[in-house]
CSV table of C-alpha atoms in Angstrom, one decimal:
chain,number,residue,atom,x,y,z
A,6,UNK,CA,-104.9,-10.7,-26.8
A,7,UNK,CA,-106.5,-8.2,-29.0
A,8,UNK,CA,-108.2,-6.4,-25.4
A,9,UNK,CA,-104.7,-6.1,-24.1
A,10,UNK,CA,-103.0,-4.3,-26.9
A,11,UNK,CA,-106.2,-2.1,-27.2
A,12,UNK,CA,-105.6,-1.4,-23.6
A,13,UNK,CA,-102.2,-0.8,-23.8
A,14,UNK,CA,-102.3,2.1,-26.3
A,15,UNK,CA,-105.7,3.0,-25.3
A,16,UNK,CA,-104.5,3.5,-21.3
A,17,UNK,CA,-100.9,3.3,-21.1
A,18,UNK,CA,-99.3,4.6,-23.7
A,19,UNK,CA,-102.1,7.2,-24.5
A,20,UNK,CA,-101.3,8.6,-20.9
A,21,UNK,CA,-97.1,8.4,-21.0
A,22,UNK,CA,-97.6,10.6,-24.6
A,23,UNK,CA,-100.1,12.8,-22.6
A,24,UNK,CA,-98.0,13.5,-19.9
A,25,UNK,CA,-94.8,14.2,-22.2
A,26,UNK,CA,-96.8,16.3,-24.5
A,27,UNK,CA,-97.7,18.5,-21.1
A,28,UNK,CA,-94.1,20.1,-21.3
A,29,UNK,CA,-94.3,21.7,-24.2
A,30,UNK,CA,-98.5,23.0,-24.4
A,31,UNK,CA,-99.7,25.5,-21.5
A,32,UNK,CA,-101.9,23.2,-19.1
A,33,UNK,CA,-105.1,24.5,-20.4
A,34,UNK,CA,-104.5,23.0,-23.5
A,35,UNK,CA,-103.6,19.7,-22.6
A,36,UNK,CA,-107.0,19.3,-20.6
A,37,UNK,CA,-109.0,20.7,-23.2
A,38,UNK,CA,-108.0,18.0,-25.7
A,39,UNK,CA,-107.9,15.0,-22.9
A,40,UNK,CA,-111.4,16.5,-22.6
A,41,UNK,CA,-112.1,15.6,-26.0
A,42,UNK,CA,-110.6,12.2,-26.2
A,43,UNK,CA,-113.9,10.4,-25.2
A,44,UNK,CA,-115.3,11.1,-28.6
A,45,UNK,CA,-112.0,9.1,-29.9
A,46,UNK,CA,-113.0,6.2,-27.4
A,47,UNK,CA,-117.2,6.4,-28.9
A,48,UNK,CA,-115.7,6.5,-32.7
A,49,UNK,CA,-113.0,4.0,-31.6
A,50,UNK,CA,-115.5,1.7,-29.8
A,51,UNK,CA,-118.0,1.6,-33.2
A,52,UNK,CA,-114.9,1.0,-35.7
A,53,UNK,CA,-113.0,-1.9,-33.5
A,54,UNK,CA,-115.6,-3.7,-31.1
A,55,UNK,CA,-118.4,-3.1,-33.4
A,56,UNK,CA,-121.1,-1.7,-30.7
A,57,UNK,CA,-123.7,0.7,-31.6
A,58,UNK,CA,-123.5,4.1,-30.8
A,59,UNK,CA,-126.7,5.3,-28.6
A,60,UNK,CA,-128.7,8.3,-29.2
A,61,UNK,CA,-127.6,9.3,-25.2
A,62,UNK,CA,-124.4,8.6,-25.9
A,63,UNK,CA,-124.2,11.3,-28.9
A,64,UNK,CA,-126.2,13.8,-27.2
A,65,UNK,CA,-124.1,13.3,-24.1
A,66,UNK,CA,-121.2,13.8,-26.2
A,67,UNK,CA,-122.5,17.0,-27.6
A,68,UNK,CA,-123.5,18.6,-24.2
A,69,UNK,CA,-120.3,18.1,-22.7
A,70,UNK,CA,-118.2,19.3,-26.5
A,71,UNK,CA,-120.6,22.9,-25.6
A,72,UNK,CA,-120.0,22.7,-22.1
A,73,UNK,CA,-116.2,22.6,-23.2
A,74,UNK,CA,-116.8,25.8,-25.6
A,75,UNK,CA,-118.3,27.7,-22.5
A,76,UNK,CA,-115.6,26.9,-20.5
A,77,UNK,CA,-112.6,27.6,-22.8
């Protein structure tokens, strides 16, 4: 039960507050921060299911946080 309510908010209702949020920011905005949601799911990930957080994992995250800078 505890994988279906992490689910829930984690796909479903993170997505319904996404799309409702996209009235009132300029599009841009939106994606830049669903962009940046993965490091949620990484921190998220280590606090709940308890796994350890790779070296590729954090330098992936960090390549694709500049890659965001460049683009915005």
């Amino acid at each position: 039960t505890w994988i279906a309510i992490q689910a829930f908010f984690m796909f479903f209702l993170n997505y319904v507050l996404f799309y409702l949020a996209s009235s009132y920011f300029v599009s841009g905005i939106i994606a830049t921060i669903f962009a940046i949601l993965i490091v949620m799911n990484i921190v998220n990930s280590r606090i709940f299911l308890k796994n350890s957080i790779d070296k590729k994992t954090i330098v992936g995250t960090i390549i694709g946080i500049i890659g965001l800078i460049f683009v915005v």
